[in-house]
C-alpha positions as CSV (number, residue, x, y, z in Angstrom):
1,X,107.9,80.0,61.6
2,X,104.4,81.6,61.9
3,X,103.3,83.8,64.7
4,X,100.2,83.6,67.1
5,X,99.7,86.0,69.8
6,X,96.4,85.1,72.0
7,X,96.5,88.3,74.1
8,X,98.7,91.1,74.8
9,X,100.3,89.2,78.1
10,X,100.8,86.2,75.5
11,X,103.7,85.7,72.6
12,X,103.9,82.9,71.0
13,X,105.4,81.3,67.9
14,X,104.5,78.1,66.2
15,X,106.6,76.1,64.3
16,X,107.0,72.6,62.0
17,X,106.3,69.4,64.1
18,X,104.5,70.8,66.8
19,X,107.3,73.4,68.0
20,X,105.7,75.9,70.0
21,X,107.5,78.8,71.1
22,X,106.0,80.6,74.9
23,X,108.5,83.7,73.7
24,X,109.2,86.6,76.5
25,X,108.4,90.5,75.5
26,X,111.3,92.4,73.9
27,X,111.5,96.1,73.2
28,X,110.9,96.0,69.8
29,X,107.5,95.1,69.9
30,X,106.7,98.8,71.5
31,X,109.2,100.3,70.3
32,X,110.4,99.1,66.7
33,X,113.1,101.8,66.1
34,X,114.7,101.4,68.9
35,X,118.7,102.3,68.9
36,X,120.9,99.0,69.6
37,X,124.7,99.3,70.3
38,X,127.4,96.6,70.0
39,X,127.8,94.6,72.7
40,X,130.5,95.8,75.6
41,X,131.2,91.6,76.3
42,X,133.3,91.8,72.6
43,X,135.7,93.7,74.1
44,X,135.8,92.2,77.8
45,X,138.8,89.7,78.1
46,X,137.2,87.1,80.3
47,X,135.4,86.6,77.1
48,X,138.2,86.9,74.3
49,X,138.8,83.0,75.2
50,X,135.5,82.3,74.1
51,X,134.9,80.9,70.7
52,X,131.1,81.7,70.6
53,X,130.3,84.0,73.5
54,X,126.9,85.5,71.7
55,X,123.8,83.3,72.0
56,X,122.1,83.1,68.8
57,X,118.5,84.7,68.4
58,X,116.9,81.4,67.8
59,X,117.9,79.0,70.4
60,X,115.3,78.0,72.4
61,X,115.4,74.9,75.0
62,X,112.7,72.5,75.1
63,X,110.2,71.8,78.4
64,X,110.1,68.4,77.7
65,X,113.0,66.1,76.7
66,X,111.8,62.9,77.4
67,X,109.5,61.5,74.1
68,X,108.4,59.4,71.7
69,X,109.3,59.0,68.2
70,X,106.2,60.7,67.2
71,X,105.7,63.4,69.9
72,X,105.2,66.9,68.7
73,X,108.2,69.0,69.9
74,X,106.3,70.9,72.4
75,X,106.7,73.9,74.2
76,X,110.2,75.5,74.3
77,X,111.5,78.8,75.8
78,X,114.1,81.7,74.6
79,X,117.4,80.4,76.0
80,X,119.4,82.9,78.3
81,X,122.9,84.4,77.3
82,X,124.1,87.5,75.4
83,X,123.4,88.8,72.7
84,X,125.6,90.3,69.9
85,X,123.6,94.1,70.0
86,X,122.4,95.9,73.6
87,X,119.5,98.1,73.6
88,X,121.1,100.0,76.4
89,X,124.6,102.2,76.6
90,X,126.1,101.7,79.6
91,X,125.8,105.2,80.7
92,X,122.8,105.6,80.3
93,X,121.5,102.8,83.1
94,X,120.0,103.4,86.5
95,X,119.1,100.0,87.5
96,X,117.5,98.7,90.8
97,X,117.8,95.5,92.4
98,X,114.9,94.4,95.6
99,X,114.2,91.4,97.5
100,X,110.5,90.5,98.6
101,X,109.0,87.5,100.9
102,X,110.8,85.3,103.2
103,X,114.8,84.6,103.4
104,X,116.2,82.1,101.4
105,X,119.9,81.1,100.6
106,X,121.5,82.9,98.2
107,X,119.9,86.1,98.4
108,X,123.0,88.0,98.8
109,X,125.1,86.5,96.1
110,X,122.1,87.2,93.7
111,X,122.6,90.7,94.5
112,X,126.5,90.9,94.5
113,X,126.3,88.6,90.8
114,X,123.9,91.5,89.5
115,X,126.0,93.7,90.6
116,X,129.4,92.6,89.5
117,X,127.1,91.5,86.0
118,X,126.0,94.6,85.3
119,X,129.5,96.5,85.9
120,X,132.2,94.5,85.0
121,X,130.2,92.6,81.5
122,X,128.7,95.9,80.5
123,X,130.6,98.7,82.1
124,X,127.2,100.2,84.2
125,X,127.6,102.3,87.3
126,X,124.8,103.4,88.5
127,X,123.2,100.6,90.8
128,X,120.2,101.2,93.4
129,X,119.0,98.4,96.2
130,X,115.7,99.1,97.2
131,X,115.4,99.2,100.5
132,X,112.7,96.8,102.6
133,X,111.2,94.6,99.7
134,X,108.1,96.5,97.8
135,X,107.0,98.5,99.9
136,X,110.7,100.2,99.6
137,X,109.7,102.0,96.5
138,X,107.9,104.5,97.7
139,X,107.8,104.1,101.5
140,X,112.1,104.2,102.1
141,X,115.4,105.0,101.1
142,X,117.5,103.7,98.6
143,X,120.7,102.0,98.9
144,X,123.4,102.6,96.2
145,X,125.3,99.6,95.3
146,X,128.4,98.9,94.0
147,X,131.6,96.4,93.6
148,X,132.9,97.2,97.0
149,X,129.8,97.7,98.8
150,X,128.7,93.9,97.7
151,X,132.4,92.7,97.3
152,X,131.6,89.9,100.8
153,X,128.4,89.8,101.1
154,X,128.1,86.7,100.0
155,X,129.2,85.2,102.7
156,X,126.5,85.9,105.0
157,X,122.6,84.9,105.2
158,X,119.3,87.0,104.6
159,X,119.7,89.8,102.2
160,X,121.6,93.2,102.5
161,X,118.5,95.0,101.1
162,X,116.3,93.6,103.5
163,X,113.0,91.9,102.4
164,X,108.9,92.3,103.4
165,X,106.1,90.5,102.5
166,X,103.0,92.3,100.8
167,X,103.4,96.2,100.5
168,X,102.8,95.8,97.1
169,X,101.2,99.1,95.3
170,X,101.4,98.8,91.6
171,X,100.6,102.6,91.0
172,X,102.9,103.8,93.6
173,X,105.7,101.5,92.4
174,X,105.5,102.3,88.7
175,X,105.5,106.2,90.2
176,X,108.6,106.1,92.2
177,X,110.2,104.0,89.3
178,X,109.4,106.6,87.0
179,X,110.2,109.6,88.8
180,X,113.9,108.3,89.9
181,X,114.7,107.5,86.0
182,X,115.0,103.9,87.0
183,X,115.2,101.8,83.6
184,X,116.1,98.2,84.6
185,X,114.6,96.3,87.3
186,X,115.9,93.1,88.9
187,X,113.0,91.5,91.3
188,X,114.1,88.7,93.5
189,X,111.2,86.5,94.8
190,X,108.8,83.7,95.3
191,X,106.0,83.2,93.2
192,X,104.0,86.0,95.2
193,X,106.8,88.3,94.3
194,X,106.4,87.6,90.3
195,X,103.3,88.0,90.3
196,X,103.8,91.6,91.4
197,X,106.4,91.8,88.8
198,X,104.4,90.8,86.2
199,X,102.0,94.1,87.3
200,X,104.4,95.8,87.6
201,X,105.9,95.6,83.7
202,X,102.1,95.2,82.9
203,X,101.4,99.3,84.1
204,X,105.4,100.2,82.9
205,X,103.9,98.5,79.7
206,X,101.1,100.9,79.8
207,X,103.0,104.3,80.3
208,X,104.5,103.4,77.7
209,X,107.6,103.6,79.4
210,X,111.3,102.6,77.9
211,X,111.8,100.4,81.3
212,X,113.0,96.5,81.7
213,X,111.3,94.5,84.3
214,X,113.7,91.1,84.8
215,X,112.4,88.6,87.8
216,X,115.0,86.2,89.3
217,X,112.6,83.1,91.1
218,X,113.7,82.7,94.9
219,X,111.3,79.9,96.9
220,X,113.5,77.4,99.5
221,X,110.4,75.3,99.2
222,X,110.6,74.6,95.3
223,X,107.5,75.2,94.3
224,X,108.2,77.4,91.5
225,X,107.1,75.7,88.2
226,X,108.8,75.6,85.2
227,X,112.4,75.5,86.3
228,X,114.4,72.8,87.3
229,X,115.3,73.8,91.4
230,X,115.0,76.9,92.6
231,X,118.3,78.7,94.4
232,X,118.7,77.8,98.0
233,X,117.0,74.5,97.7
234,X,120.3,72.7,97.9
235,X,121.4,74.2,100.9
236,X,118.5,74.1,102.8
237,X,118.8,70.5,102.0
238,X,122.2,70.1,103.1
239,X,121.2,72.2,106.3
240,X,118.6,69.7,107.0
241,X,120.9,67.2,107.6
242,X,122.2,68.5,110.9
243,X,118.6,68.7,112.1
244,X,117.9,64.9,111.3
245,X,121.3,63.7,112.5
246,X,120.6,65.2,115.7
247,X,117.3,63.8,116.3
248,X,118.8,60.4,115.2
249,X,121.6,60.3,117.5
250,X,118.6,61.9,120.3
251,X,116.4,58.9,119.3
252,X,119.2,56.2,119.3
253,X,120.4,57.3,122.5
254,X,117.2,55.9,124.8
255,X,114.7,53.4,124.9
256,X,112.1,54.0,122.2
257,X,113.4,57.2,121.3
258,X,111.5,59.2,118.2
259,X,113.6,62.3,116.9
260,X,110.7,64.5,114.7
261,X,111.8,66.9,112.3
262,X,109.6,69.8,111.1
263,X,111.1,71.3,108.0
264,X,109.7,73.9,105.0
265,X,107.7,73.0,103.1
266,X,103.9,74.8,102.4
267,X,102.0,73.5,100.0
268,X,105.2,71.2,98.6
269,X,107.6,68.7,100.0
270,X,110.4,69.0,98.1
271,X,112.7,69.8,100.8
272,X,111.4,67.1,103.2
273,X,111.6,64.4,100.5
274,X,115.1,65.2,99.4
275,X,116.6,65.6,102.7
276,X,115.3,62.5,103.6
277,X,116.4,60.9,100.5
278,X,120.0,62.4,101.8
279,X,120.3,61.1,105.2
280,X,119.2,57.3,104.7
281,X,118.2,57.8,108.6
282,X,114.5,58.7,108.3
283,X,111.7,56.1,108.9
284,X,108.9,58.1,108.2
285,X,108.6,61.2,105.7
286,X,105.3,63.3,105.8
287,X,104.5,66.0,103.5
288,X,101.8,68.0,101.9
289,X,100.7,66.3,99.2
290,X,100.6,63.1,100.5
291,X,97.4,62.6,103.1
292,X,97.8,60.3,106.1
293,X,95.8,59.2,109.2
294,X,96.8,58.5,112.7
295,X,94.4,55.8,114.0
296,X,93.6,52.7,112.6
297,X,94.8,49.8,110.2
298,X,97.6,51.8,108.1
299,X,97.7,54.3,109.9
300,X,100.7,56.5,111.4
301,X,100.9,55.2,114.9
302,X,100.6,51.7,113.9
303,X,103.6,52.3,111.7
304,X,105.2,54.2,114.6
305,X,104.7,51.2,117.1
306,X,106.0,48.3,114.4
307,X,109.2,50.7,114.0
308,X,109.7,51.0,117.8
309,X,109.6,47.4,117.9
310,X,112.1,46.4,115.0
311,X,114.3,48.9,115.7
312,X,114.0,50.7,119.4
313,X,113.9,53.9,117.7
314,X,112.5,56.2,115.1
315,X,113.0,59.5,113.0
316,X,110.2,61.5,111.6
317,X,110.8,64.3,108.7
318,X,107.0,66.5,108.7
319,X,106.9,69.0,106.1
320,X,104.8,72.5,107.6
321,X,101.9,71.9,105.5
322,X,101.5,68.2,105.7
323,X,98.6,67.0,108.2
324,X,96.6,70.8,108.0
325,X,93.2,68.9,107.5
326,X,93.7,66.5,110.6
327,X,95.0,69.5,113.0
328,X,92.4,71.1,111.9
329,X,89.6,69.1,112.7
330,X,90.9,67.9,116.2
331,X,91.1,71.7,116.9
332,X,87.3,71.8,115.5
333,X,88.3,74.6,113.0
334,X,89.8,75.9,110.1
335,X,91.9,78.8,109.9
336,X,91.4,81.5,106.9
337,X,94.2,83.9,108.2
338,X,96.6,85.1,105.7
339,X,100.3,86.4,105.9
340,X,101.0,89.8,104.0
341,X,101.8,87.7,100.5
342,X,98.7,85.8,100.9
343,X,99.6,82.9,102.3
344,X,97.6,80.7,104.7
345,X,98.7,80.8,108.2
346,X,99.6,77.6,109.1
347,X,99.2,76.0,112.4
348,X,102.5,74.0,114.2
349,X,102.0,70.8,112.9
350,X,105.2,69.3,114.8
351,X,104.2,70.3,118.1
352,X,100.4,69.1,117.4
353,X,101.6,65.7,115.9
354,X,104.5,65.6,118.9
355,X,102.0,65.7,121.4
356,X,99.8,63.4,119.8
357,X,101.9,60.5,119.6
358,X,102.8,61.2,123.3
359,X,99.1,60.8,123.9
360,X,98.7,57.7,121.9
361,X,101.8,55.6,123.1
362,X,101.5,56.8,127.1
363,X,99.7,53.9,128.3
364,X,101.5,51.3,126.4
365,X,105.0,52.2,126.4
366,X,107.7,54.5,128.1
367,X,108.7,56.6,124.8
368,X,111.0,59.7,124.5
369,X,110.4,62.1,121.8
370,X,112.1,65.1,121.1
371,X,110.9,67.5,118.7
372,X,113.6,69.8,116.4
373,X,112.4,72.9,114.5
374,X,115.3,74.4,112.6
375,X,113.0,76.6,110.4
376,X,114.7,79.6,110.4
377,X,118.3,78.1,111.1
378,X,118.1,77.0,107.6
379,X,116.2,80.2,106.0
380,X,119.2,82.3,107.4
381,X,122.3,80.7,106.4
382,X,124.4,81.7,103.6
383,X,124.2,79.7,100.2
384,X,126.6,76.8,100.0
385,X,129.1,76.2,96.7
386,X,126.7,74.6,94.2
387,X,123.9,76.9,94.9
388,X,126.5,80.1,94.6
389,X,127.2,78.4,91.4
390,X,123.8,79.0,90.5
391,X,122.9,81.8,91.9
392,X,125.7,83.6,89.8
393,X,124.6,81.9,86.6
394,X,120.7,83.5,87.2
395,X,122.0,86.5,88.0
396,X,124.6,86.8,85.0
397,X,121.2,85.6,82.8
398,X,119.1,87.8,84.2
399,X,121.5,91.0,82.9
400,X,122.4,89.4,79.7
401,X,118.3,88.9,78.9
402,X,117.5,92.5,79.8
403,X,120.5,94.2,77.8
404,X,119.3,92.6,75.4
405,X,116.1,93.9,75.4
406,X,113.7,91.2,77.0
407,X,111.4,92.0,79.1
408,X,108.7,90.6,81.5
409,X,110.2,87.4,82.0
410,X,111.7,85.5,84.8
411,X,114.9,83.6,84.6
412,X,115.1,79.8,84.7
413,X,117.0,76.8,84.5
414,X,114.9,74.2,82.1
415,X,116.2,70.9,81.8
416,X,119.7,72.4,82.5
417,X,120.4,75.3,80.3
418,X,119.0,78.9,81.5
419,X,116.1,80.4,80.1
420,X,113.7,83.5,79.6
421,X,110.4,82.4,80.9
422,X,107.1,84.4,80.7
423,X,106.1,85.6,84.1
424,X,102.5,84.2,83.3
425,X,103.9,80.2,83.2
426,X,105.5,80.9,86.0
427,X,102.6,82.0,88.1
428,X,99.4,80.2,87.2
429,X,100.1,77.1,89.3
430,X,103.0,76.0,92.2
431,X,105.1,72.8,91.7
432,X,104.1,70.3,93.7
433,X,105.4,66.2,94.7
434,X,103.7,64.2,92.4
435,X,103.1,60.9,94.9
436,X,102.6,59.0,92.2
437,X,105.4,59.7,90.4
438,X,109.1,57.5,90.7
439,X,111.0,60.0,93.0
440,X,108.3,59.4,95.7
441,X,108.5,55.8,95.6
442,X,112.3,55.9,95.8
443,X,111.9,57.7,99.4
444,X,109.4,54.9,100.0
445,X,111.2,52.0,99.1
446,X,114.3,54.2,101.0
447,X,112.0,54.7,104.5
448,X,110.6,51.4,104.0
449,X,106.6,53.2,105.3
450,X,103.4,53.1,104.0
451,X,101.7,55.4,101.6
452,X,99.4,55.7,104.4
453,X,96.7,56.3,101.7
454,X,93.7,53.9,100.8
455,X,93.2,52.3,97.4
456,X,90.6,54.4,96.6
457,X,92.7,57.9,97.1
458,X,95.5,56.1,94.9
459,X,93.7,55.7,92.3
460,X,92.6,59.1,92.2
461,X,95.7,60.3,92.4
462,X,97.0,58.3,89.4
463,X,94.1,59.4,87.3
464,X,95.1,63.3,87.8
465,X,98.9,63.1,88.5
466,X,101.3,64.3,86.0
467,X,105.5,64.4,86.0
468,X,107.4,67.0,88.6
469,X,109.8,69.3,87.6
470,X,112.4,67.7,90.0
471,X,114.5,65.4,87.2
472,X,117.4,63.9,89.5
């Protein structure tokens, strides 16, 4: 293989056939005489079953595995596990774990499997949680962390650390991270959040300073590219349920009853588009990235008035950020107001839309419509089985990448085996519902609606679509 690196943020390898390896940062390349010690896992009896415990240096997992006989192999990424030499003793680790941004499922067991990771796989007992998200660094006090103090907290919501949004000071971070001795550090967060960890091992990188930087990706919306789900997403799908099964039952239980839903979902519908694949009771999913209008030939409340017809009743799933653009021209503005992480403040598009089908259908019908927000019911609950599963497995990645000296990379599960990702790919754009893809036409031959688009916009959207990450 031959070796290209574009910029200092970039390593990559090229191979035969097209391979191209987006590699991760490892000590060596600042420090090339680094010490390396044997790996504490050859001696660990969970592992003494295990025919081939140590991941070899050049496994890598492909970003695509869908092709044609001639396709160039394409981009791949290091593949996660352990490795057969540690460029850390076990003694000599201080390592901090924080959580940033909103609550998600999960965020507890992510702290309890790094935990349990780092001391019972490689023997290391010195453990911070940094209190408050970022801004925790420098601004409180630390928490020190170990088996027994994260022994049940996995069975409870939100995070034991707690979490903030913004409070990010790179200078100030690196300084407090440097002046407690801290030498690995576990980040746990959205997209927002890895961006800050990718300035963070940017300055660490500049001090020159002997420092890992690991991220572990946390979004209940799913819009982290790259990887295949995030953690959490399952749950918050499964919690979604009892939201739509209660509006269905309050729909089906009066005269032209409409249940509405309003569920996460930003700037993607993941969650609104699988929970509504779940339930089989939905008639109408809405979500960002596909545009609709109320009025008109095609248009939402013509839809809405066929289906109270057929059927008597109806159940709407609205993602957060679907319908922005039409709230905000009936309100005659547009809101530029930001969150601490940067995000746009969204207006309530469930009560908006609630209201505005009230409006519509007053004079021609006698329709009930009750509106469900379970927002933060879902945000707050602890992770289910299959996303503890996973949690566990990012987590136990996570440690085994940065013993082994990787660096400035986030942890990810591509096309099912778990992976060192550069924190650039996972940052320069958010995964998104491709509309014209097959997993939206599933929920639409499932809800039976329109597209609620014109031929024009569909068009448009073929020419510039391409493949989500989603592969079920």
């Amino acid at each position: 293989m031959s070796s290209s690196v574009s910029n200092s943020d970039r390593k990559i390898v090229t191979g035969p056939a097209g391979y191209i390896l987006e590699d991760v940062p490892h000590f060596t390349d600042d420090f090339p005489d680094h010490p390396t010690y044997p790996n504490p896992l050859q001696d660990n009896a969970a592992y003494s079953v295990v025919k081939q415990y140590f991941v070899d240096e050049d496994d890598t997992v492909p970003q695509k595995i869908v092709v044609h006989p001639d396709s160039p192999r394409g981009t791949h990424f290091r593949r996660a596990g352990p490795r057969q030499r540690v460029y850390f003793e076990s003694d000599d680790v201080l390592a901090c774990i924080v959580t940033c941004g909103g609550l998600c499922p999960g965020l507890n067991t992510v702290i309890r499997e790094i935990v349990c990771g780092l001391s019972y796989m490689y023997g290391v007992k010195r453990i911070l949680g940094i209190d408050g998200g970022y801004r925790g660094f420098y601004a409180r006090n630390t928490i020190h962390l170990d088996l027994k103090t994260v022994n049940d907290i996995h069975r409870t919501g939100g995070t034991i650390l707690g979490t903030s949004r913004g409070g990010h000071d790179t200078t100030k971070i690196v300084d407090s991270i440097q002046d407690r001795g801290i030498n690995q550090v576990y980040i746990i967060g959205g997209d927002g959040s890895q961006k800050g960890a990718a300035a963070i091992f940017k300055e660490i990188r500049k001090r020159g300073l002997k420092v890992a930087v690991a991220g572990i990706p946390k979004t209940i919306d799913n819009d982290i590219p790259i990887i295949d789900k995030s953690f959490g997403f399952d749950t918050a799908v499964e919690e979604a349920q009892r939201a739509i099964n209660a509006a269905h039952v309050e729909a089906t239980s009066v005269e032209n009853g409409i249940g509405l839903v309003k569920l996460m979902g930003r700037y993607s519908g993941f969650i609104a588009m699988y929970a509504t694949l779940a339930s089989r009771d939905v008639d109408c999913c809405l979500i960002p990235e596909s545009p609709f209008f109320l009025e008109g030939p095609g248009g939402l409340f013509e839809f809405i008035d066929k289906r109270l017809k057929e059927s008597g009743h109806m159940v709407i799933v609205i993602a957060e950020g679907a319908g922005q653009d039409l709230l905000a021209e009936s309100m005659e503005e547009s809101t530029t107001l930001k969150d601490a992480s940067g995000n746009k403040l969204l207006q309530d598009i469930g009560l908006w839309i609630s209201q505005r089908i009230k409006d519509h259908f007053a004079k021609k019908m006698t329709l009930t419509l009750k509106y469900i927000d379970p927002t933060y019911m879902i945000r707050a609950i602890p992770s289910n089985a299959s996303d503890n599963v996973c949690c566990t497995l990012l987590a136990q990645s996570a440690v085994h990448g940065v013993m082994a000296g990787y660096n400035g990379f986030t942890v990810g599960l591509v096309n099912g085996r778990h992976t060192y990702i550069p924190f650039y790919r996972i940052t320069e754009k958010q995964n998104k519902v491709v509309i014209t893809d097959r997993m939206w036409a599933r929920l639409l031959s499932s809800t039976n609606q329109p597209s609620f688009m014109k031929q024009d916009k569909i068009h448009s959207n073929q020419l510039v679509g391409e493949p989500g990450t989603m592969k079920w």
